[in-house]
Amino acid sequence: MKPIRLPCYAGSFRQAARVVTQMYDAALKPSGVKITQFGILRLLQAYPGLTTGEMAEALVMDSTTLTRTLKIIQDNGWIAAAPGEDRRERHWTITAAGREKMEQALPLWKNAQKEFAELAHDVDLDALTRTVFHLVQKMGA
């Protein structure tokens, strides 16, 4: 069965998120990185030393889900944690292996970006991402 247009805004956004995630995961597969991991690694490259809570806020992600993903990335040796001011707080940084992994993944991600832009050639992607970000901000995230 082909996808159907859903009358629910949330359902429609979830459909879109799943299909886009599947496309990026397929493109990144040769690097061994999933798009969720790529986003976290990219965030830590730009903002080293973030806490789990800061990352969850920046990515608008549930901290439990983020913690599970961080463990997988840490187990791969791509990130490392340093203790914070209290024993529950951790500050995360990307490792040399993580930077190497990003060097492998970045060209694949760029190709996925290009492929997505070609598929959506009739959509103003800048306006779309601006609108989606506006909704995220407006909803209190």
CSV table of C-alpha atoms in Angstrom, one decimal:
chain,number,residue,atom,x,y,z
A,1,MET,CA,0.0,0.0,0.0
A,2,LYS,CA,1.2,3.5,-0.8
A,3,PRO,CA,1.4,6.2,1.9
A,4,ILE,CA,-1.9,8.0,2.5
A,5,ARG,CA,-2.4,11.7,3.3
A,6,LEU,CA,-3.3,11.9,6.9
A,7,PRO,CA,-5.8,14.4,8.3
A,8,CYS,CA,-3.6,14.8,11.5
A,9,TYR,CA,-0.8,17.5,11.5
A,10,ALA,CA,1.3,15.4,13.9
A,11,GLY,CA,0.8,12.2,11.8
A,12,SER,CA,1.8,14.1,8.6
A,13,PHE,CA,4.9,15.5,10.3
A,14,ARG,CA,5.8,12.0,11.6
A,15,GLN,CA,5.4,10.5,8.1
A,16,ALA,CA,7.7,13.2,6.6
A,17,ALA,CA,10.2,12.7,9.4
A,18,ARG,CA,10.3,8.9,8.9
A,19,VAL,CA,10.7,9.1,5.1
A,20,VAL,CA,13.4,11.8,5.3
A,21,THR,CA,15.2,9.8,8.1
A,22,GLN,CA,15.1,6.6,6.0
A,23,MET,CA,16.6,8.5,3.0
A,24,TYR,CA,19.5,10.0,5.0
A,25,ASP,CA,20.2,6.8,6.9
A,26,ALA,CA,20.5,5.0,3.6
A,27,ALA,CA,22.8,7.6,2.2
A,28,LEU,CA,25.0,7.5,5.4
A,29,LYS,CA,25.0,3.7,5.7
A,30,PRO,CA,28.5,3.3,4.2
A,31,SER,CA,29.9,5.4,7.0
A,32,GLY,CA,28.2,3.5,9.7
A,33,VAL,CA,26.5,6.6,11.1
A,34,LYS,CA,22.8,7.2,11.4
A,35,ILE,CA,21.3,10.6,10.8
A,36,THR,CA,20.4,11.0,14.5
A,37,GLN,CA,24.1,10.3,15.4
A,38,PHE,CA,25.3,12.6,12.7
A,39,GLY,CA,23.3,15.5,14.1
A,40,ILE,CA,24.7,14.9,17.6
A,41,LEU,CA,28.3,14.6,16.3
A,42,ARG,CA,27.8,17.8,14.2
A,43,LEU,CA,26.4,19.6,17.2
A,44,LEU,CA,29.3,18.6,19.4
A,45,GLN,CA,31.8,19.7,16.7
A,46,ALA,CA,30.3,23.1,16.8
A,47,TYR,CA,29.6,23.3,20.6
A,48,PRO,CA,32.1,21.0,22.4
A,49,GLY,CA,31.4,20.4,26.1
A,50,LEU,CA,27.6,20.5,26.0
A,51,THR,CA,25.8,18.7,28.7
A,52,THR,CA,23.1,16.1,27.9
A,53,GLY,CA,20.4,18.6,29.0
A,54,GLU,CA,21.8,21.3,26.7
A,55,MET,CA,21.9,18.9,23.8
A,56,ALA,CA,18.4,17.7,24.5
A,57,GLU,CA,17.2,21.4,24.5
A,58,ALA,CA,19.1,22.3,21.3
A,59,LEU,CA,17.8,19.2,19.4
A,60,VAL,CA,14.4,19.4,21.0
A,61,MET,CA,14.8,15.7,22.0
A,62,ASP,CA,13.6,13.7,24.9
A,63,SER,CA,16.6,13.3,27.3
A,64,THR,CA,15.9,9.5,27.7
A,65,THR,CA,16.1,9.0,23.9
A,66,LEU,CA,19.1,11.2,23.7
A,67,THR,CA,20.9,9.3,26.5
A,68,ARG,CA,20.3,6.0,24.6
A,69,THR,CA,21.8,7.5,21.4
A,70,LEU,CA,24.7,9.0,23.3
A,71,LYS,CA,25.6,5.6,24.8
A,72,ILE,CA,25.7,4.1,21.3
A,73,ILE,CA,27.9,6.9,20.0
A,74,GLN,CA,30.1,6.7,23.1
A,75,ASP,CA,30.4,2.8,22.8
A,76,ASN,CA,31.6,3.4,19.2
A,77,GLY,CA,34.3,5.7,20.6
A,78,TRP,CA,33.1,8.7,18.7
A,79,ILE,CA,32.4,10.9,21.8
A,80,ALA,CA,33.6,11.1,25.4
A,81,ALA,CA,32.1,12.3,28.6
A,82,ALA,CA,33.7,14.4,31.3
A,83,PRO,CA,32.1,14.8,34.7
A,84,GLY,CA,30.3,18.0,35.5
A,85,GLU,CA,29.7,20.0,38.7
A,86,ASP,CA,27.5,17.3,40.1
A,87,ARG,CA,27.8,13.5,39.6
A,88,ARG,CA,24.7,13.4,37.2
A,89,GLU,CA,26.0,16.0,34.8
A,90,ARG,CA,28.3,15.1,31.9
A,91,HIS,CA,30.0,17.3,29.4
A,92,TRP,CA,30.4,15.7,26.0
A,93,THR,CA,33.1,16.1,23.4
A,94,ILE,CA,33.8,14.5,20.0
A,95,THR,CA,36.9,12.3,19.9
A,96,ALA,CA,39.5,11.9,17.2
A,97,ALA,CA,37.7,8.8,16.1
A,98,GLY,CA,34.5,10.8,16.0
A,99,ARG,CA,36.1,13.5,13.9
A,100,GLU,CA,37.4,10.8,11.5
A,101,LYS,CA,33.9,9.3,11.3
A,102,MET,CA,32.5,12.7,10.5
A,103,GLU,CA,35.0,13.1,7.7
A,104,GLN,CA,33.7,9.9,6.2
A,105,ALA,CA,30.0,10.8,6.7
A,106,LEU,CA,30.1,14.5,5.6
A,107,PRO,CA,30.4,13.9,1.9
A,108,LEU,CA,27.6,11.3,2.1
A,109,TRP,CA,25.4,13.7,4.0
A,110,LYS,CA,26.1,16.4,1.4
A,111,ASN,CA,25.0,14.0,-1.3
A,112,ALA,CA,21.8,13.3,0.7
A,113,GLN,CA,21.2,17.0,1.0
A,114,LYS,CA,21.6,17.4,-2.8
A,115,GLU,CA,19.4,14.5,-3.5
A,116,PHE,CA,16.7,15.8,-1.2
A,117,ALA,CA,16.9,19.3,-2.8
A,118,GLU,CA,16.5,17.7,-6.2
A,119,LEU,CA,13.5,15.6,-5.1
A,120,ALA,CA,11.9,18.8,-3.6
A,121,HIS,CA,13.0,21.1,-6.5
A,122,ASP,CA,9.5,22.6,-6.6
A,123,VAL,CA,9.6,23.4,-2.8
A,124,ASP,CA,11.2,26.5,-1.3
A,125,LEU,CA,13.3,24.5,1.2
A,126,ASP,CA,14.6,27.6,2.9
A,127,ALA,CA,11.1,28.8,3.6
A,128,LEU,CA,10.1,25.4,4.7
A,129,THR,CA,12.9,25.0,7.2
A,130,ARG,CA,12.3,28.5,8.4
A,131,THR,CA,8.6,27.8,8.9
A,132,VAL,CA,9.3,24.5,10.7
A,133,PHE,CA,11.8,26.2,13.0
A,134,HIS,CA,9.3,28.9,13.7
A,135,LEU,CA,6.7,26.3,14.7
A,136,VAL,CA,9.3,24.6,17.0
A,137,GLN,CA,10.0,28.0,18.7
A,138,LYS,CA,6.3,28.9,18.9
A,139,MET,CA,5.4,25.6,20.5
A,140,GLY,CA,7.7,26.4,23.4
A,141,ALA,CA,10.6,24.1,22.8
